[in-house]
Short mmCIF file of C-alpha atoms in Angstrom, two decimals:
data_model
loop_
_atom_site.label_atom_id
_atom_site.label_comp_id
_atom_site.label_asym_id
_atom_site.label_seq_id
_atom_site.Cartn_x
_atom_site.Cartn_y
_atom_site.Cartn_z
CA MET A 281 158.70 178.25 -9.72
CA GLN A 282 160.04 176.57 -6.64
CA SER A 283 163.13 175.08 -8.29
CA LYS A 284 163.81 178.34 -9.91
CA TYR A 285 164.24 180.13 -6.64
CA LYS A 286 166.00 177.16 -5.11
CA ILE A 287 163.53 176.96 -2.26
CA SER A 288 163.84 173.16 -2.06
CA LEU A 289 167.62 173.30 -1.43
CA LEU A 290 167.19 176.00 1.28
CA ARG A 291 164.40 174.08 2.93
CA ALA A 292 166.61 170.90 2.98
CA ASN A 293 169.50 172.89 4.52
CA LEU A 294 167.17 174.27 7.26
CA LEU A 295 165.83 170.77 8.03
CA ALA A 296 169.34 169.36 8.21
CA ALA A 297 170.30 172.01 10.67
CA ALA A 298 167.31 171.33 12.80
CA VAL A 299 168.13 167.61 12.87
CA ALA A 300 171.68 168.31 13.79
CA LEU A 301 170.68 170.51 16.66
CA SER A 302 168.17 167.99 17.88
CA LEU A 303 170.79 165.33 18.08
CA TRP A 304 173.02 167.75 20.11
CA THR A 305 170.26 168.49 22.65
CA PRO A 306 169.88 165.49 25.00
CA SER A 307 173.19 165.97 26.91
CA ASP A 308 172.78 169.70 27.34
CA ALA A 309 171.99 171.42 30.69
CA PRO A 310 168.29 172.39 31.12
CA ALA A 311 168.70 176.12 30.16
CA ALA A 312 170.74 175.26 27.11
CA ALA A 313 168.36 172.50 26.12
CA VAL A 314 165.48 174.94 26.16
CA LEU A 315 167.22 177.35 23.83
CA MET A 316 168.37 174.41 21.67
CA TRP A 317 164.81 173.19 21.21
CA LEU A 318 163.61 176.73 20.51
CA SER A 319 166.21 176.92 17.78
CA VAL A 320 165.22 173.53 16.46
CA GLY A 321 161.55 174.67 16.39
CA TRP A 322 162.38 177.91 14.68
CA LEU A 323 164.35 176.05 11.95
CA LEU A 324 161.59 173.53 11.43
CA MET A 325 158.83 176.26 11.21
CA THR A 326 160.95 178.30 8.85
CA ALA A 327 161.53 175.30 6.61
CA LEU A 328 157.86 174.32 6.60
CA ILE A 329 156.38 177.77 5.79
CA LEU A 330 159.24 178.84 3.50
CA ASP A 331 158.13 179.81 0.03
CA PHE A 332 158.97 182.44 -2.57
CA SER A 333 157.03 185.62 -1.84
CA HIS A 334 157.03 189.06 -3.33
CA ARG A 335 156.02 190.37 0.10
CA ARG A 336 158.63 191.76 2.37
CA SER A 337 158.07 191.43 6.09
CA ARG A 338 157.94 194.75 7.88
CA GLY A 339 157.92 193.33 11.33
CA LEU A 340 160.81 192.23 13.53
CA PRO A 341 163.56 190.97 11.17
CA TRP A 342 163.97 187.25 11.58
CA GLN A 343 167.74 187.70 11.36
CA MET A 344 167.59 189.30 14.86
CA LEU A 345 165.79 186.21 16.13
CA ALA A 346 168.54 184.01 14.65
CA GLY A 347 171.23 186.13 16.25
CA THR A 348 169.47 186.12 19.63
CA LEU A 349 169.13 182.32 19.59
CA LEU A 350 172.74 181.95 18.58
CA LEU A 351 173.96 184.18 21.39
CA GLY A 352 171.79 182.43 23.85
CA LEU A 353 173.15 178.94 22.90
CA ILE A 354 176.76 180.11 23.32
CA ALA A 355 176.09 181.98 26.56
CA THR A 356 174.21 179.11 28.32
CA ALA A 357 176.87 176.49 27.68
CA PRO A 358 180.06 178.14 26.24
CA GLU A 359 182.25 175.19 27.00
CA ARG A 360 179.98 172.95 24.92
CA HIS A 361 178.80 175.38 22.24
CA ALA A 362 182.02 177.21 21.55
CA LEU A 363 182.10 175.90 17.98
CA LEU A 364 178.84 177.74 17.25
CA ILE A 365 180.85 180.96 17.25
CA TRP A 366 181.60 180.52 13.59
CA ALA A 367 177.93 180.31 12.76
CA TRP A 368 177.93 184.15 12.96
CA GLY A 369 179.41 184.11 9.46
CA ALA A 370 176.28 182.44 8.16
CA VAL A 371 174.07 185.01 9.97
CA PHE A 372 175.90 187.83 8.25
CA MET A 373 175.41 186.23 4.88
CA LEU A 374 171.69 186.98 5.14
CA PRO A 375 170.36 190.16 3.78
CA GLN A 376 169.21 192.40 6.71
CA HIS A 377 168.37 195.95 7.70
CA ARG A 378 171.30 198.07 8.91
CA TRP A 379 170.01 198.24 12.44
CA ALA A 380 169.57 194.44 12.50
CA ALA A 381 173.19 194.08 11.34
CA VAL A 382 174.30 196.37 14.18
CA PHE A 383 172.34 194.26 16.62
CA ASN A 384 173.85 191.05 15.34
CA GLY A 385 177.27 192.53 15.34
CA CYS A 386 176.94 193.41 19.06
CA ALA A 387 175.60 189.96 19.77
CA ALA A 388 178.59 188.39 17.94
CA PHE A 389 180.99 190.52 19.99
CA ALA A 390 179.13 189.51 23.19
CA SER A 391 179.59 185.87 22.16
CA CYS A 392 183.32 186.37 21.85
CA LEU A 393 183.36 187.94 25.33
CA VAL A 394 181.48 184.91 26.71
CA LEU A 395 184.22 182.60 25.36
CA ALA A 396 187.12 184.80 26.64
CA PRO A 397 187.57 183.04 30.05
CA LEU A 398 187.88 179.66 28.29
CA MET A 399 190.81 180.76 26.05
CA SER A 400 194.24 182.28 26.28
CA LEU A 401 194.46 185.93 25.30
CA ARG A 402 196.38 185.20 22.11
CA ALA A 403 193.83 182.55 20.98
CA TRP A 404 190.92 184.79 21.83
CA LEU A 405 192.35 187.74 19.86
CA LEU A 406 193.02 185.46 16.87
CA MET A 407 189.53 184.08 17.06
CA THR A 408 187.91 187.57 17.33
CA LEU A 409 190.03 188.92 14.48
CA SER A 410 189.23 185.95 12.25
CA LEU A 411 185.52 186.13 13.08
CA THR A 412 185.46 189.86 12.26
CA VAL A 413 187.11 189.24 8.84
CA LEU A 414 184.64 186.46 8.16
CA MET A 415 181.70 188.69 9.00
CA VAL A 416 183.02 191.57 6.86
CA LEU A 417 183.56 189.28 3.88
CA ALA A 418 180.08 187.85 4.29
CA MET A 419 178.41 191.29 4.50
CA SER A 420 180.43 192.44 1.53
CA ARG A 421 179.35 189.48 -0.59
CA THR A 422 175.73 189.93 0.42
CA HIS A 423 175.75 193.61 -0.39
CA GLN A 424 177.22 192.77 -3.81
CA LEU A 425 174.50 190.15 -4.47
CA LEU A 426 171.79 192.58 -3.32
CA ALA A 427 173.01 195.24 -5.77
CA ILE A 428 172.98 192.75 -8.68
CA ASN A 429 169.51 191.37 -7.73
CA GLY A 430 168.18 194.87 -7.40
CA ALA A 431 169.23 195.74 -10.90
CA ILE A 432 167.74 192.50 -12.15
CA ARG A 433 164.38 193.04 -10.35
CA GLN A 434 164.07 196.48 -12.09
CA ARG A 435 163.65 194.44 -15.38
CA LEU A 436 161.65 191.55 -14.12
CA ARG A 437 158.12 190.82 -12.95
CA LEU A 438 157.63 191.25 -9.27
CA ILE A 439 155.17 188.41 -9.00
CA PRO A 440 155.65 185.35 -11.30
CA GLY A 441 152.67 184.99 -13.58
CA LEU A 442 151.28 188.50 -13.17
CA ASN A 443 152.05 191.68 -15.13
CA LEU A 444 153.45 193.47 -12.12
CA TRP A 445 156.66 195.32 -12.73
CA ALA A 446 159.07 197.58 -10.91
CA GLY A 447 158.58 201.39 -11.37
CA GLU A 448 161.72 201.73 -13.42
CA GLN A 449 160.04 199.63 -16.14
CA LEU A 450 157.22 202.28 -16.26
CA LEU A 451 159.64 205.01 -17.22
CA ARG A 452 160.89 202.89 -20.05
CA ASP A 453 157.50 201.88 -21.16
CA LEU A 454 156.22 205.45 -21.16
CA MET A 455 158.72 206.60 -23.76
CA ARG A 456 157.85 203.65 -26.01
CA GLU A 457 154.07 204.02 -25.70
CA GLN A 458 154.16 207.75 -26.18
CA THR A 459 155.84 207.24 -29.52
CA ARG A 460 153.41 204.51 -30.39
CA SER A 461 150.44 206.70 -29.50
CA GLU A 462 151.60 209.44 -31.81
CA ARG A 463 152.25 207.07 -34.67
CA GLU A 464 149.08 204.89 -34.41
CA ALA A 465 146.60 207.51 -32.96
CA ILE A 466 146.00 205.48 -29.78
CA TYR A 467 144.76 207.09 -26.63
CA ALA A 468 146.93 206.16 -23.66
CA GLU A 469 146.67 207.27 -20.04
CA VAL A 470 148.60 206.67 -16.85
CA LEU A 471 146.52 205.72 -13.80
CA LEU A 472 148.15 206.08 -10.41
CA PHE A 473 146.88 204.62 -7.15
CA ARG A 474 147.88 205.44 -3.59
CA VAL A 475 146.95 202.60 -1.29
CA ARG A 476 147.49 201.68 2.35
CA ARG A 477 150.65 199.68 2.74
CA HIS A 478 148.90 196.50 3.80
CA GLN A 479 146.65 196.72 0.65
CA LEU A 480 149.47 197.08 -1.84
CA TRP A 481 149.77 193.51 -3.09
CA GLN A 482 146.08 192.81 -2.92
CA VAL A 483 145.26 195.90 -5.04
CA ALA A 484 148.19 195.14 -7.40
CA GLN A 485 146.82 191.65 -8.06
CA LYS A 486 143.31 193.03 -8.65
CA LEU A 487 144.66 195.55 -11.14
CA CYS A 488 146.50 192.85 -13.01
CA GLU A 489 143.25 190.86 -13.30
CA LEU A 490 141.19 193.83 -14.51
CA THR A 491 143.64 195.07 -17.16
CA TYR A 492 144.41 193.53 -20.52
CA ASP A 493 147.31 191.05 -20.93
CA PHE A 494 149.25 193.55 -22.94
CA GLU A 495 148.89 196.25 -20.22
CA ASN A 496 151.18 196.26 -17.16
CA VAL A 497 150.84 197.30 -13.56
CA TYR A 498 153.79 198.97 -11.85
CA ARG A 499 154.94 199.28 -8.17
CA LEU A 500 156.43 202.77 -7.73
CA ASN A 501 156.97 202.44 -3.97
CA GLY A 502 155.38 200.85 -0.92
CA THR A 503 152.14 202.70 -1.21
CA THR A 504 151.85 203.70 -4.89
CA LEU A 505 150.83 201.64 -7.92
CA ALA A 506 150.41 202.65 -11.53
CA THR A 507 149.07 201.20 -14.78
CA LEU A 508 149.32 202.27 -18.41
CA MET A 509 145.98 201.84 -20.14
CA LEU A 510 145.55 201.87 -23.92
CA SER A 511 142.26 202.63 -25.60
CA LYS A 512 140.84 203.76 -28.99
CA THR A 513 139.27 206.94 -27.61
CA PRO A 514 139.18 209.06 -24.45
CA SER A 515 135.53 208.07 -23.89
CA GLU A 516 136.33 204.38 -24.03
CA ALA A 517 139.19 204.99 -21.57
CA ALA A 518 136.80 206.78 -19.22
CA SER A 519 134.41 203.79 -19.36
CA ARG A 520 137.22 201.35 -18.60
CA ARG A 521 138.48 203.56 -15.82
CA THR A 522 135.03 203.73 -14.13
CA LEU A 523 134.73 199.96 -14.16
CA LEU A 524 138.18 199.45 -12.91
CA LEU A 525 137.86 201.99 -9.98
CA ALA A 526 134.49 200.42 -8.95
CA ALA A 527 136.31 197.16 -8.12
CA LEU A 528 138.92 198.85 -5.85
CA PRO A 529 138.61 199.71 -2.15
CA ASP A 530 137.13 203.13 -1.29
CA SER A 531 140.28 204.07 0.63
CA VAL A 532 142.40 204.09 -2.51
CA LEU A 533 143.40 207.55 -3.85
CA THR A 534 143.83 207.84 -7.62
CA GLN A 535 144.63 210.12 -10.45
CA HIS A 536 144.77 209.76 -14.24
CA LYS A 537 146.81 211.67 -16.76
CA PRO A 538 146.80 211.36 -20.56
CA LEU A 539 150.19 210.11 -21.65
CA MET A 540 150.53 212.95 -24.22
CA ASP A 541 150.22 215.52 -21.39
CA ILE A 542 153.21 214.18 -19.45
CA GLU A 543 156.63 215.58 -19.94
CA LEU A 544 158.88 212.53 -19.89
CA ALA A 545 162.25 214.15 -20.40
CA SER A 546 162.84 214.82 -16.68
CA LEU A 547 160.10 212.63 -15.18
CA THR A 548 161.18 210.61 -12.09
CA LEU A 549 159.45 207.92 -9.99
CA GLU A 550 159.29 210.39 -7.10
CA GLU A 551 157.29 212.84 -9.11
CA LEU A 552 154.91 210.12 -10.34
CA SER A 553 154.35 208.80 -6.81
CA ARG A 554 153.21 212.24 -5.67
CA PHE A 555 150.36 212.43 -8.25
CA PRO A 556 147.53 210.47 -6.59
CA THR A 557 145.64 213.01 -4.41
CA SER A 558 142.02 212.63 -5.38
CA PRO A 559 139.44 210.40 -3.58
CA LEU A 560 138.67 207.30 -5.66
CA ARG A 561 135.02 207.99 -6.44
CA GLU A 562 135.76 211.63 -7.45
CA ALA A 563 138.47 210.59 -9.87
CA ALA A 564 136.10 208.19 -11.62
#
């Protein structure tokens, strides 16, 4: 899967950037050298631990760290590191939260102000205008790619190798399985699970292991999972449900609904995600 997600190429680029900065460091002033080595260390650590992951970090966005280091490098030795001003274009090519983009935008403008005394007014205005256009183009391209990738992820597995899918896939599968249940007299039910945010991927993986290969698990949002279980009879479904719930943490809230009792015409993911309200052991 590594080549599929081009992790090797990105890791190589990060290592190359770290080597380039390390060669630039020896002749720097002490303060600049400290920031330079911090940047080198960050690039090396990122390259070493980089891997494709379905998890999305909810801590401090690493793009803010990149912006902070870049601003520090320019501010500590502007006469030597002025060329790094154009690295802001690369920073804004990274997907990031809106408030992280605002922070990096302010840091980029601060970098321009740091370089102002070293340039004529005309050259500074041209540089600032060019950098602004570059950052806007980078953000526009990133937003376009995110929209495309978001649409693709709605039709793909969220974890390679596991039957974990986006919630939009559940809405499509419900229509198909409801028709199939009517035609073949199969009992189908939807199980919904509300979990703590830090348990989401652990519980999702457990559900994928406990369900059949032809049954899918779906992520509705950051705290809600669902699965569509197929059985011959309601009693068989109840037995399977009991075994499945016994393997999950007690903190999980769950609810099950027969597929034939769900009105699919106007059903939305928001409505589905509000279903789980019963303690796990009571729902079993």
